[in-house]
Coordinates of C-alpha atoms in Angstrom, one line a residue:
Chain A
X578 CA 80.0 64.4 107.4
X579 CA 83.8 64.0 107.7
X580 CA 84.6 63.3 111.3
X581 CA 88.0 61.8 112.1
X582 CA 89.8 61.8 108.8
X583 CA 90.8 65.2 107.8
X584 CA 89.5 65.9 104.3
X585 CA 92.3 66.0 101.8
X586 CA 91.3 68.1 98.9
X587 CA 94.1 69.2 96.6
X588 CA 95.7 72.7 96.8
X589 CA 94.1 74.5 99.8
X590 CA 96.3 75.2 102.8
X591 CA 96.1 72.9 105.8
X592 CA 94.0 73.9 108.8
X593 CA 95.1 74.1 112.4
X594 CA 98.7 73.1 111.7
X595 CA 101.2 75.8 112.7
X596 CA 103.1 77.2 109.7
X597 CA 106.3 78.6 111.2
X598 CA 107.8 79.8 107.9
X599 CA 104.7 81.6 106.8
X600 CA 104.1 83.1 110.2
X601 CA 107.7 84.5 110.2
X602 CA 107.5 85.8 106.7
X603 CA 104.1 87.5 107.2
X604 CA 105.3 89.3 110.3
X605 CA 108.6 90.3 108.8
X606 CA 106.6 92.0 106.1
X607 CA 104.4 93.7 108.6
X608 CA 107.4 94.7 110.7
X609 CA 109.2 96.2 107.7
X610 CA 106.2 98.2 106.6
X611 CA 105.5 99.4 110.1
X612 CA 109.0 100.6 110.6
X613 CA 108.8 102.4 107.3
X614 CA 105.6 104.1 108.4
X615 CA 107.0 105.0 111.8
X616 CA 110.1 106.4 110.2
X617 CA 107.9 108.5 108.0
X618 CA 105.5 109.7 110.7
X619 CA 108.1 110.4 113.4
X620 CA 110.8 112.0 111.2
X621 CA 108.6 113.8 108.6
X622 CA 105.4 114.7 110.5
X623 CA 106.4 115.0 114.1
X624 CA 110.1 116.0 114.3
X625 CA 110.2 117.6 110.8
X626 CA 113.8 116.4 110.5
X627 CA 113.2 115.1 107.0
X628 CA 112.2 117.4 104.2
X629 CA 109.3 116.5 102.0
X630 CA 111.5 117.1 99.1
X631 CA 115.3 117.5 99.1
X632 CA 116.8 119.4 96.1
X633 CA 120.0 117.4 96.3
X634 CA 118.2 114.1 95.9
X635 CA 119.1 112.4 92.6
X636 CA 116.4 111.0 90.3
X637 CA 117.1 107.4 91.3
X638 CA 116.8 108.3 94.9
X639 CA 113.5 110.0 94.3
X640 CA 112.2 107.0 92.4
X641 CA 113.3 104.6 95.1
X642 CA 111.7 106.7 97.7
X643 CA 108.4 106.8 95.9
X644 CA 108.6 103.0 95.3
X645 CA 109.4 102.3 98.9
X646 CA 106.7 104.6 100.2
X647 CA 104.1 103.0 98.0
X648 CA 105.3 99.5 98.8
X649 CA 105.0 100.4 102.5
X650 CA 101.3 101.3 102.1
X651 CA 100.5 98.2 100.1
X652 CA 102.6 95.9 102.4
X653 CA 100.7 97.1 105.5
X654 CA 97.4 96.2 103.9
X655 CA 98.6 92.9 102.5
X656 CA 100.3 92.0 105.8
X657 CA 97.0 92.6 107.5
X658 CA 95.1 90.3 105.1
X659 CA 97.9 87.6 105.4
X660 CA 97.7 87.8 109.2
X661 CA 93.9 87.5 109.2
X662 CA 94.3 84.4 107.0
X663 CA 96.8 82.8 109.3
X664 CA 94.4 83.4 112.2
X665 CA 91.4 82.1 110.4
X666 CA 93.1 78.8 109.5
X667 CA 94.6 78.4 112.9
X668 CA 98.1 78.2 111.5
X669 CA 99.8 81.1 113.2
X670 CA 102.9 80.2 115.2
X671 CA 103.3 83.1 117.7
X672 CA 107.0 82.5 118.5
X673 CA 107.9 82.7 114.9
X674 CA 105.6 85.6 114.3
X675 CA 107.4 87.6 117.1
X676 CA 110.8 86.7 115.6
X677 CA 109.7 87.7 112.1
X678 CA 108.3 91.0 113.4
X679 CA 111.6 92.0 115.0
X680 CA 113.5 90.8 111.9
X681 CA 111.3 93.0 109.7
X682 CA 111.7 96.1 112.0
X683 CA 115.4 95.8 112.2
X684 CA 115.9 94.7 108.6
X685 CA 114.0 97.7 107.3
X686 CA 115.9 100.1 109.6
X687 CA 119.2 98.8 108.6
X688 CA 118.3 98.9 104.9
X689 CA 117.1 102.5 105.3
X690 CA 120.2 103.5 107.1
X691 CA 122.7 101.9 104.7
X692 CA 121.0 101.9 101.3
X693 CA 118.8 105.0 101.5
X694 CA 121.0 107.2 103.6
X695 CA 124.5 106.2 102.5
X696 CA 124.4 104.5 99.1
X697 CA 121.5 106.3 97.4
X698 CA 121.7 109.4 99.6
X699 CA 118.0 109.9 99.4
X700 CA 117.9 111.7 102.7
X701 CA 119.8 111.9 105.9
X702 CA 118.6 111.5 109.4
X703 CA 119.2 115.2 110.2
X704 CA 120.4 118.2 108.4
X705 CA 122.8 121.0 109.4
X706 CA 124.5 118.9 112.1
X707 CA 127.2 116.2 112.2
X708 CA 125.2 113.1 111.2
X709 CA 127.8 110.5 112.4
X710 CA 126.2 109.9 115.9
X711 CA 122.8 109.8 114.4
X712 CA 123.9 107.3 111.8
X713 CA 125.5 105.1 114.5
X714 CA 122.4 105.3 116.7
X715 CA 120.0 104.5 113.8
X716 CA 121.9 101.7 112.3
X717 CA 122.9 100.3 115.7
X718 CA 119.3 100.2 116.8
X719 CA 118.4 98.5 113.6
X720 CA 121.2 95.9 114.1
X721 CA 120.0 95.3 117.7
X722 CA 116.4 94.6 116.5
X723 CA 117.7 92.3 113.8
X724 CA 119.9 90.4 116.3
X725 CA 117.0 90.1 118.8
X726 CA 114.8 88.8 116.0
X727 CA 117.5 86.3 115.0
X728 CA 117.8 85.0 118.6
X729 CA 114.0 84.7 118.9
X730 CA 113.9 82.8 115.5
X731 CA 116.5 80.3 116.7
X732 CA 114.6 79.8 120.0
X733 CA 111.3 79.4 118.2
X734 CA 112.8 76.8 116.0
X735 CA 114.2 74.9 118.9
X736 CA 111.0 75.0 120.8
X737 CA 108.8 73.8 118.0
X738 CA 111.5 71.8 116.3
X739 CA 111.1 68.1 115.5
X740 CA 107.9 68.6 113.6
X741 CA 105.6 68.2 116.5
X742 CA 102.3 70.1 116.0
X743 CA 102.2 72.9 118.5
X744 CA 99.6 72.4 121.2
Chain B
X530 CA 89.6 136.9 85.4
X531 CA 93.4 137.1 85.2
X532 CA 95.2 134.1 83.8
X533 CA 97.0 133.6 87.1
X534 CA 93.8 132.9 89.1
X535 CA 92.3 130.5 86.7
X536 CA 93.1 127.6 89.0
X537 CA 89.7 126.5 90.1
X538 CA 88.1 124.4 87.4
X539 CA 84.6 125.5 88.5
X540 CA 85.7 128.9 87.1
X541 CA 87.8 128.0 84.1
X542 CA 85.9 125.1 82.6
X543 CA 82.4 126.3 83.5
X544 CA 80.5 124.4 80.7
X545 CA 82.2 121.1 81.2
X546 CA 82.1 121.3 85.0
X547 CA 78.3 122.0 85.1
X548 CA 77.5 119.3 82.6
X549 CA 79.7 116.8 84.4
X550 CA 78.1 117.6 87.7
X551 CA 74.6 117.2 86.1
X552 CA 75.7 113.9 84.5
X553 CA 77.0 112.6 87.9
X554 CA 73.7 113.4 89.7
X555 CA 71.7 111.9 86.9
X556 CA 73.9 108.7 87.1
X557 CA 73.2 108.5 90.8
X558 CA 69.5 108.7 90.2
X559 CA 69.5 106.1 87.4
X560 CA 71.6 103.8 89.6
X561 CA 69.2 104.1 92.5
X562 CA 66.3 103.4 90.3
X563 CA 67.9 100.3 88.8
X564 CA 68.9 99.0 92.2
X565 CA 65.4 99.5 93.5
X566 CA 63.9 97.6 90.5
X567 CA 66.4 94.8 91.0
X568 CA 65.4 94.4 94.7
X569 CA 61.7 94.6 93.9
X570 CA 62.0 91.7 91.6
X571 CA 63.8 89.7 94.3
X572 CA 67.4 90.1 93.4
X573 CA 70.0 90.6 96.2
X574 CA 71.9 93.9 95.8
X575 CA 73.8 95.0 98.9
X576 CA 73.0 98.5 100.1
X577 CA 76.7 99.4 100.5
X578 CA 77.0 99.5 96.7
X579 CA 74.2 102.0 96.5
X580 CA 75.8 104.1 99.2
X581 CA 79.2 103.9 97.6
X582 CA 78.0 104.8 94.1
X583 CA 75.9 107.7 95.4
X584 CA 78.8 109.0 97.5
X585 CA 81.0 108.9 94.4
X586 CA 78.5 110.9 92.3
X587 CA 78.0 113.5 95.0
X588 CA 81.8 113.9 95.5
X589 CA 82.2 114.3 91.8
X590 CA 79.4 116.9 91.5
X591 CA 80.7 118.7 94.6
X592 CA 84.2 118.9 93.2
X593 CA 82.9 120.1 89.8
X594 CA 80.7 122.9 91.1
X595 CA 82.4 124.3 94.1
X596 CA 85.9 125.8 94.2
X597 CA 88.5 123.8 96.1
X598 CA 90.3 124.9 99.3
X599 CA 93.4 127.1 99.5
X600 CA 95.3 128.7 96.7
X601 CA 94.8 127.9 93.0
X602 CA 97.3 125.0 92.9
X603 CA 96.0 123.5 96.1
X604 CA 92.4 123.8 94.7
X605 CA 93.6 122.2 91.4
X606 CA 95.0 119.3 93.4
X607 CA 92.0 118.8 95.6
X608 CA 89.9 118.7 92.4
X609 CA 92.3 116.1 91.0
X610 CA 92.3 113.9 94.1
X611 CA 88.5 113.9 94.3
X612 CA 87.6 113.6 90.6
X613 CA 90.4 111.3 89.3
X614 CA 91.1 109.2 92.4
X615 CA 88.5 109.1 95.3
X616 CA 85.3 109.4 93.3
X617 CA 86.4 106.6 90.8
X618 CA 87.0 104.2 93.7
X619 CA 83.5 104.9 95.1
X620 CA 81.9 104.6 91.7
X621 CA 83.7 101.3 90.9
X622 CA 82.8 99.8 94.2
X623 CA 79.2 100.3 93.2
X624 CA 79.8 97.8 90.4
X625 CA 77.9 99.9 87.8
X626 CA 78.4 97.5 84.9
X627 CA 77.1 94.5 86.8
X628 CA 74.0 96.4 87.8
X629 CA 73.4 97.6 84.2
X630 CA 73.8 94.0 82.9
X631 CA 71.4 92.7 85.5
X632 CA 68.9 95.4 84.9
X633 CA 68.7 95.1 81.2
X634 CA 66.3 92.6 79.8
X635 CA 67.8 89.8 77.8
X636 CA 67.9 91.2 74.3
X637 CA 69.9 93.3 71.9
X638 CA 70.9 96.0 74.4
X639 CA 72.3 93.6 76.9
X640 CA 74.0 91.5 74.2
X641 CA 75.5 94.7 72.7
X642 CA 76.8 95.9 76.1
X643 CA 78.3 92.5 76.8
X644 CA 79.9 92.4 73.4
X645 CA 81.5 95.8 74.0
X646 CA 82.7 94.9 77.5
X647 CA 84.3 91.8 76.0
X648 CA 85.6 93.4 72.8
X649 CA 89.3 93.4 72.0
X650 CA 89.8 97.2 72.4
X651 CA 88.1 97.2 75.8
X652 CA 90.1 94.1 76.8
X653 CA 93.3 96.0 76.0
X654 CA 92.1 99.2 77.8
X655 CA 91.4 97.3 81.0
X656 CA 94.7 95.5 80.9
X657 CA 96.0 97.1 84.2
X658 CA 99.4 98.3 82.9
X659 CA 97.8 100.0 79.9
X660 CA 95.2 101.7 82.1
X661 CA 97.9 102.8 84.5
X662 CA 100.0 104.2 81.6
X663 CA 97.1 106.2 80.3
X664 CA 96.3 107.5 83.8
X665 CA 99.8 108.3 85.0
X666 CA 101.0 109.3 81.6
X667 CA 98.3 111.9 81.3
X668 CA 99.0 113.2 84.8
X669 CA 102.7 113.5 84.0
X670 CA 102.0 115.2 80.7
X671 CA 99.7 117.7 82.4
X672 CA 102.1 118.7 85.1
X673 CA 105.4 118.3 83.3
X674 CA 104.7 120.0 80.0
X675 CA 103.1 123.4 79.3
X676 CA 99.7 121.7 79.0
X677 CA 98.3 122.9 82.3
X678 CA 99.3 126.5 81.5
X679 CA 97.8 126.2 78.0
X680 CA 94.6 124.8 79.4
X681 CA 94.1 127.8 81.6
X682 CA 93.4 130.0 78.6
X683 CA 91.5 127.5 76.4
X684 CA 88.2 126.3 77.9
X685 CA 87.9 123.5 75.3
X686 CA 91.3 122.1 76.1
X687 CA 90.7 122.4 79.8
X688 CA 87.5 120.4 79.4
X689 CA 89.3 117.8 77.4
X690 CA 92.0 117.6 80.0
X691 CA 89.5 117.2 82.8
X692 CA 87.6 114.6 80.9
X693 CA 90.7 112.6 80.3
X694 CA 91.7 112.8 84.0
X695 CA 88.3 111.6 85.1
X696 CA 88.0 108.9 82.4
X697 CA 91.6 107.6 83.0
X698 CA 91.1 107.6 86.7
X699 CA 87.9 105.5 86.3
X700 CA 89.6 103.2 83.9
X701 CA 92.6 102.6 86.2
X702 CA 90.5 102.0 89.2
X703 CA 88.2 99.7 87.3
X704 CA 91.0 97.6 85.9
X705 CA 92.8 97.3 89.3
X706 CA 89.7 96.4 91.3
X707 CA 88.2 94.2 88.6
X708 CA 84.8 93.8 90.3
X709 CA 82.7 94.0 87.1
X710 CA 82.6 91.3 84.4
X711 CA 85.0 91.9 81.5
X712 CA 86.8 89.5 79.4
X713 CA 90.1 88.7 81.0
X714 CA 90.5 88.2 84.7
X715 CA 94.0 89.4 85.4
X716 CA 95.5 87.9 88.5
X717 CA 96.2 89.7 91.8
X718 CA 99.9 89.8 91.0
X719 CA 99.5 91.8 87.8
X720 CA 97.0 94.2 89.4
X721 CA 99.1 94.5 92.6
X722 CA 102.4 95.3 90.8
X723 CA 100.5 97.8 88.6
X724 CA 99.2 99.5 91.7
X725 CA 102.7 99.6 93.1
X726 CA 104.1 101.1 89.9
X727 CA 101.3 103.6 89.5
X728 CA 101.5 104.6 93.1
X729 CA 105.2 105.2 92.9
X730 CA 104.8 107.3 89.7
X731 CA 102.2 109.4 91.5
X732 CA 104.3 109.9 94.6
X733 CA 107.4 110.9 92.6
X734 CA 105.4 113.4 90.5
X735 CA 104.0 114.9 93.7
X736 CA 107.4 115.2 95.2
X737 CA 108.8 117.0 92.1
X738 CA 105.9 119.3 92.1
X739 CA 106.8 120.4 95.6
X740 CA 110.0 122.0 94.3
X741 CA 109.2 122.9 90.7
X742 CA 105.8 124.1 89.4
X743 CA 104.4 122.9 86.1
X744 CA 106.1 124.7 83.2
X745 CA 104.5 128.0 82.3
X746 CA 102.7 128.5 85.5
X747 CA 103.5 130.8 88.4
X748 CA 102.0 129.5 91.6
X749 CA 103.1 130.8 95.0
X750 CA 105.6 128.7 96.8
X751 CA 103.3 127.9 99.8
X752 CA 100.4 127.1 97.5
X753 CA 102.6 124.8 95.4
X754 CA 104.0 123.0 98.5
X755 CA 100.5 122.5 100.0
X756 CA 99.2 121.2 96.7
X757 CA 102.0 118.7 96.3
X758 CA 101.6 117.4 99.8
X759 CA 97.8 117.1 99.3
X760 CA 98.5 115.1 96.1
X761 CA 101.1 112.8 97.9
X762 CA 99.1 112.0 101.0
X763 CA 95.7 112.0 99.2
X764 CA 97.3 109.4 96.8
X765 CA 98.2 107.3 99.9
X766 CA 94.6 107.1 101.1
X767 CA 93.3 106.1 97.7
X768 CA 96.1 103.6 97.2
X769 CA 95.3 102.1 100.7
X770 CA 91.7 101.7 99.6
X771 CA 92.7 100.0 96.3
X772 CA 95.0 97.7 98.2
X773 CA 92.2 96.9 100.6
X774 CA 90.0 95.9 97.7
X775 CA 92.6 93.5 96.4
X776 CA 93.3 92.2 99.9
X777 CA 89.6 91.5 100.6
X778 CA 89.3 89.7 97.3
X779 CA 92.3 87.5 98.1
X780 CA 91.0 86.8 101.6
X781 CA 87.6 85.8 100.4
X782 CA 88.8 83.6 97.6
X783 CA 91.2 81.8 100.0
X784 CA 88.4 81.3 102.4
X785 CA 86.4 79.6 99.7
X786 CA 89.4 77.4 98.8
X787 CA 89.8 76.2 102.4
X788 CA 86.1 75.5 102.9
X789 CA 84.7 72.8 100.5
X790 CA 81.7 74.1 98.6
X791 CA 78.3 73.4 100.2
X792 CA 79.8 72.5 103.5
X793 CA 78.7 74.7 106.4
X794 CA 81.3 76.6 108.3
X795 CA 80.4 75.1 111.7
X796 CA 81.1 71.5 110.4
X797 CA 84.6 72.5 109.5
X798 CA 85.3 74.2 112.8
X799 CA 84.0 71.3 114.9
X800 CA 85.9 68.8 112.8
X801 CA 89.2 70.7 113.0
X802 CA 88.9 72.1 116.5
X803 CA 88.9 68.8 118.4

């Protein structure tokens, strides 16, 4: 059957050609979902810093929390399937995947720290203490992850830049 | 029995619970018989489907007959998680409609069933957002109006509520998984977004129940909190399972798209891996 010439049938994704954008996006999704899960497991279940329900939470905060939590569960499963598909078709680009993963981790953490904690006031990192140092630590760590992800993304782009198929 | 302790459905809705358990066990027996006949005539029918359907029936019967763990509200929630969420997933994975259609001989019965499955009302019912609205709407009504309190004293109402929860749970699961042949094949996006919205509605309801009991009921604080958390995290597990069903469907379909039909996998690998 087909030997040298790659079969070109319309629609289906190419095989064995690295797909940097897709690798980055899939791992950003996995990173964000994983950080949300870690956030929940560490702060709710292990440290008990967060309450299961906070009476001061406004309705919109409660809704966003429920939506985010559900999205986290679905994104973890979807991310797994997308990753498996990248592996199967041989189009995973590891440098971009690493960059995307860090971008996802940091992006979610910063989103949580600014939108959830400060704008919507769904919950705070801790209760009954001055939260300022905690906020700086949480958002700072998120920013660091995000920056590290950005640096890796630039490096990955330089390394594989020029359109050459990764060996 | 004092009204306050009427939390376990095995006690409050005795008649319905017993007949539902009996129906579940009968369904398991009929399913096993049908699958056996299918295999005997040479059809392929994976054993996992038998196992899944039987597990769903057993879980349903178990939840109907035996009182749940913990206080009355926790027991109520355990009952809800099993009958309206976990058991429906197991039952739907058994593809009962496909099995029925394959077992029936060509004739009026099969034509009739197919006509019902493809009729307009059924098509609307299995439109994922409608199914989700029926399921989540019923759940919110039960817990955020005096319905739950009223059902404690009226066995008939209680049976109706339980029936609705079970039927709506089945309908929602059926429409999101979409493994059996019905008229419209809604895309993954519609079903995924519906799952997201329904999951969020479920999580929000669970969180509010943690702080405020359903109107007209007086559950103990610890019982209420345990029940709400059971609902929340139990919902996660079921949601994970539903998301996995969608993910597997997507992955399989994409695999087919990549590999031209009739071409063995090894040929593709050797052609591409050089």
